[in-house]
Amino acid sequence: MRQVTPLRVTALAGAASLLAVGVVTATATAQAAAAASPARSVIAATHPSWATPQSLVSSRLTSGTVTADVYLAPRNAAALDSIATAVSTPGNALYHHYLTNAQLLTDFAPTGTQAAAIESWLKADGMTVSKVVTGIGGYVQATGSVKSASAAFSVTFGTYKLAKKTYRAPVQNASVPAAVASDVLTITGLDTAPHFMKPQETLPPPSQNYFVAPSCSTYFGSKLAKVVSGTKIAIPTAYGKTQPWTNCGYTMSQIRGAYHVASSGETGKGVTVAVVDAYASPTMLTDANKYAKVTGDKAFKSGQYKQVLMGGKVDWQYTAANECDAAGWYGEESLDVESVHGMAPNANVTYVGAISCQDIDLSTALAYIVDHHTADIVTDSWGAPYNTTTAQALYDFIFKAGAAEGIGFFFSSGDNGYEDPTYEDGGSTKTQVDFPTSSPWVTSVGGTSLAIGKAKNYEFETSWGTELDPLAASGKWAFNPPGTKTDLEYWYDGSSGGGVSTAYPQPAYQKGVVPAALAKDVPQGTAKSAMRVIPDVSALADPSTGIVVGETLYGTDKQPHKPAFYLSRIGGTSLASPIFAGIEADAQQAAGYPLGFANPLIYKLDSADKTTKAFNDVTDHPLGGGYLAEVRSNYTDAYNKTGPLVTYLRTMGYNGVGVSKLSAVKGYDDATGVGSPHYYILAVKAVK
């Protein structure tokens, strides 16, 4: 690989107006000032946005215990922003001249001195400090009574209703003594609402296998749906023709062919991709190797797959297993690892398992990767509505630090269009985008429905969004004609996440590519200025055109409960993110140097390089007018392989419903971004 001269921070002080290295918080002076002055500084976004006056039950909560995490701010924050931007932007003189890991930690990571100042303040206000962590993502954890926390953070606590339950939350943003304000990045734990991230996958594998019902196609359209399998029940036409059965589950070889990975010749050799999820499947490596073998690929070589388990190998070190559905995360891990390996067979894969699906634990796993430069590419197939966390500043710091040393983070864009409370189970209080995928410092990967031909060739692609139409007892589709349902929220079956952020202004790399009108089209009206729009790119996600995945699971209830290896079909943007991350590894091999934070390059390729055609421009109607559809049968009880079969017409391109609907049009759109990878690897290779 081509060696790039590491960036020397000191050399930038004049030319880029950056802060000099070695500057640390003047803690001793600050502590002295604190003793003489009661001045305080407000820490933004520490009052959760879901805690509205309308949902307030009581503002006089005085009992209970508070466990707060005070996160440490980076030193030289403005310089870090400037460096992360410069090294990620094609055409900049510092493009790809990343900081070494040692430089990043020495010049920007929070220190023990900062932690000591925060610890001293918290103890003085009656809090008990239980944990101190330094480095990227470092924090001070403290516990105390509501009275002590009220004094320490200068807040009053109230109770609020959220999704028919009552939770504690501060009535206002927290503040800290002005003397330590520059040491504090953000504060979490002041509210008691669940802060759980969810896997962005459809049909998450539980403890039992999900059995795929017959019939199905081996490639798109290979088998037409005329009769329900095993019966004489005729399947009617739809949109004027006989529709195909959904595919049985594409293999990774088929996807490599469709996205031109096979023709590029790259395999991710010499590149390390990290997968971050919660918990750890006890059979991951064995499953991945079995999966590769039965689908025609090669297993991991010795040392090619590694695990970093943040909780160690002892089960009790993992937490919130029931609340987080730990077994479901095993399936997420399987999907992610097998997909990355399938798209980049010779790349090294490191799995980093958080001890739970909570913000504090997933962010700790991400910070570990930056602190140790574990990988150049990180894929994350999880998220939640933006307002369910107060840790946005923490995540952004981790992503910026990663960008500065050449690490790119990829996140699934979500599986519900805009997150909409009308169609959610309580996680969203308003129509909004997901997070962390909406951070301007990550690459948001949306989802598509992909048609792959007999020769593993790309046929067409549309935005992933499915509307169900059940086959009625009359032998007709229940809604006639299809696509005319009135109770859409019931028959809507998931779609690629996307939309316009109400929190982040438009990043420079989106200017000139994202339509100005779209960038101001926020859910609650029209923004005064352009905002961040997601996704950035897209890839296969639709479970009806999804992949076959392998995992050790239990069989049916009638079988002895002895786990065995099963193949099933799955989808969701949890599939799209590792697919793109694997292709990114191939592109990095082709380029000969770490690609780092990918967005500036992605948007440059889309706007400037029309000849190489880095991306497929995905639209709702890729074949012209009319709807695209498939037919799928499910077992009545898919976990026990029990009939009778229930048959549906699955209309594609229905990306959300009502106010949460997104549309895929020519050019950039908030359903598929700039599109899916076409000759992306070759286009990246051509950039100097």
mmCIF file of N, CA and C in Angstrom, residues 5 115 144 147 169 227 273 334 369 384 412 444 481 485 490 493 502-503 554 556 563 571 605 633 637 641 652:
data_model
loop_
_atom_site.group_PDB
_atom_site.id
_atom_site.type_symbol
_atom_site.label_atom_id
_atom_site.label_comp_id
_atom_site.label_asym_id
_atom_site.label_seq_id
_atom_site.Cartn_x
_atom_site.Cartn_y
_atom_site.Cartn_z
ATOM 1 N N THR A 5 2.558 10.406 4.163
ATOM 2 C CA THR A 5 3.235 11.090 5.256
ATOM 3 C C THR A 5 2.235 11.537 6.302
ATOM 4 N N ALA A 115 -10.243 14.794 33.875
ATOM 5 C CA ALA A 115 -11.104 13.916 34.665
ATOM 6 C C ALA A 115 -11.028 14.263 36.144
ATOM 7 N N GLY A 144 -25.608 9.702 42.860
ATOM 8 C CA GLY A 144 -26.035 10.455 44.028
ATOM 9 C C GLY A 144 -27.546 10.565 44.085
ATOM 10 N N LYS A 147 -31.396 15.038 45.008
ATOM 11 C CA LYS A 147 -31.020 16.323 45.600
ATOM 12 C C LYS A 147 -29.580 16.685 45.248
ATOM 13 N N ALA A 169 -36.736 13.078 34.031
ATOM 14 C CA ALA A 169 -35.850 13.843 33.156
ATOM 15 C C ALA A 169 -35.631 15.221 33.753
ATOM 16 N N VAL A 227 -49.078 -20.671 -8.898
ATOM 17 C CA VAL A 227 -49.879 -21.474 -7.970
ATOM 18 C C VAL A 227 -49.172 -21.505 -6.621
ATOM 19 N N VAL A 273 -11.589 -4.342 8.373
ATOM 20 C CA VAL A 273 -12.929 -3.801 8.601
ATOM 21 C C VAL A 273 -13.386 -4.230 9.986
ATOM 22 N N SER A 334 -23.994 -11.975 12.867
ATOM 23 C CA SER A 334 -23.816 -12.940 11.783
ATOM 24 C C SER A 334 -23.998 -12.284 10.426
ATOM 25 N N ILE A 369 -12.054 1.487 19.055
ATOM 26 C CA ILE A 369 -11.495 1.368 17.706
ATOM 27 C C ILE A 369 -10.623 2.568 17.375
ATOM 28 N N ALA A 384 -31.342 4.468 16.286
ATOM 29 C CA ALA A 384 -32.615 4.770 16.931
ATOM 30 C C ALA A 384 -33.029 6.177 16.511
ATOM 31 N N SER A 412 -26.171 2.012 9.023
ATOM 32 C CA SER A 412 -27.456 1.765 8.378
ATOM 33 C C SER A 412 -28.363 2.972 8.584
ATOM 34 N N SER A 444 -24.013 7.406 5.784
ATOM 35 C CA SER A 444 -25.320 6.795 5.992
ATOM 36 C C SER A 444 -25.664 5.946 4.772
ATOM 37 N N PRO A 481 -57.543 -2.344 -7.516
ATOM 38 C CA PRO A 481 -56.256 -2.954 -7.879
ATOM 39 C C PRO A 481 -55.227 -2.796 -6.771
ATOM 40 N N LYS A 485 -54.673 0.732 -1.214
ATOM 41 C CA LYS A 485 -55.084 0.492 0.168
ATOM 42 C C LYS A 485 -55.425 1.801 0.872
ATOM 43 N N TYR A 490 -51.090 -0.431 8.256
ATOM 44 C CA TYR A 490 -51.136 -1.842 8.615
ATOM 45 C C TYR A 490 -50.394 -2.695 7.597
ATOM 46 N N ASP A 493 -44.682 -2.528 5.133
ATOM 47 C CA ASP A 493 -43.816 -3.579 5.667
ATOM 48 C C ASP A 493 -42.349 -3.170 5.693
ATOM 49 N N THR A 502 -33.221 17.797 11.559
ATOM 50 C CA THR A 502 -33.570 19.101 12.126
ATOM 51 C C THR A 502 -32.478 19.593 13.068
ATOM 52 N N ALA A 503 -31.393 18.817 13.207
ATOM 53 C CA ALA A 503 -30.350 19.154 14.172
ATOM 54 C C ALA A 503 -29.041 19.599 13.533
ATOM 55 N N TYR A 554 -31.790 -22.703 17.273
ATOM 56 C CA TYR A 554 -32.661 -23.829 17.564
ATOM 57 C C TYR A 554 -33.602 -24.053 16.391
ATOM 58 N N THR A 556 -37.360 -26.228 15.188
ATOM 59 C CA THR A 556 -38.769 -26.092 15.560
ATOM 60 C C THR A 556 -39.007 -26.656 16.950
ATOM 61 N N PRO A 563 -29.052 -26.859 19.355
ATOM 62 C CA PRO A 563 -28.785 -25.903 18.277
ATOM 63 C C PRO A 563 -28.083 -26.537 17.089
ATOM 64 N N GLY A 571 -32.945 -9.298 5.381
ATOM 65 C CA GLY A 571 -32.687 -8.022 4.730
ATOM 66 C C GLY A 571 -32.727 -6.900 5.742
ATOM 67 N N LEU A 605 -17.298 12.203 -6.412
ATOM 68 C CA LEU A 605 -17.464 11.248 -7.511
ATOM 69 C C LEU A 605 -18.825 11.403 -8.166
ATOM 70 N N SER A 633 -44.734 -16.303 -0.225
ATOM 71 C CA SER A 633 -45.517 -17.077 0.731
ATOM 72 C C SER A 633 -44.737 -17.209 2.032
ATOM 73 N N ASP A 637 -46.636 -20.032 10.937
ATOM 74 C CA ASP A 637 -45.666 -19.953 12.022
ATOM 75 C C ASP A 637 -44.311 -20.316 11.436
ATOM 76 N N LYS A 641 -42.176 -23.868 11.101
ATOM 77 C CA LYS A 641 -42.384 -24.406 9.753
ATOM 78 C C LYS A 641 -43.806 -24.956 9.605
ATOM 79 N N MET A 652 -43.016 -3.106 -4.643
ATOM 80 C CA MET A 652 -41.761 -2.439 -4.311
ATOM 81 C C MET A 652 -41.836 -0.943 -4.606
#
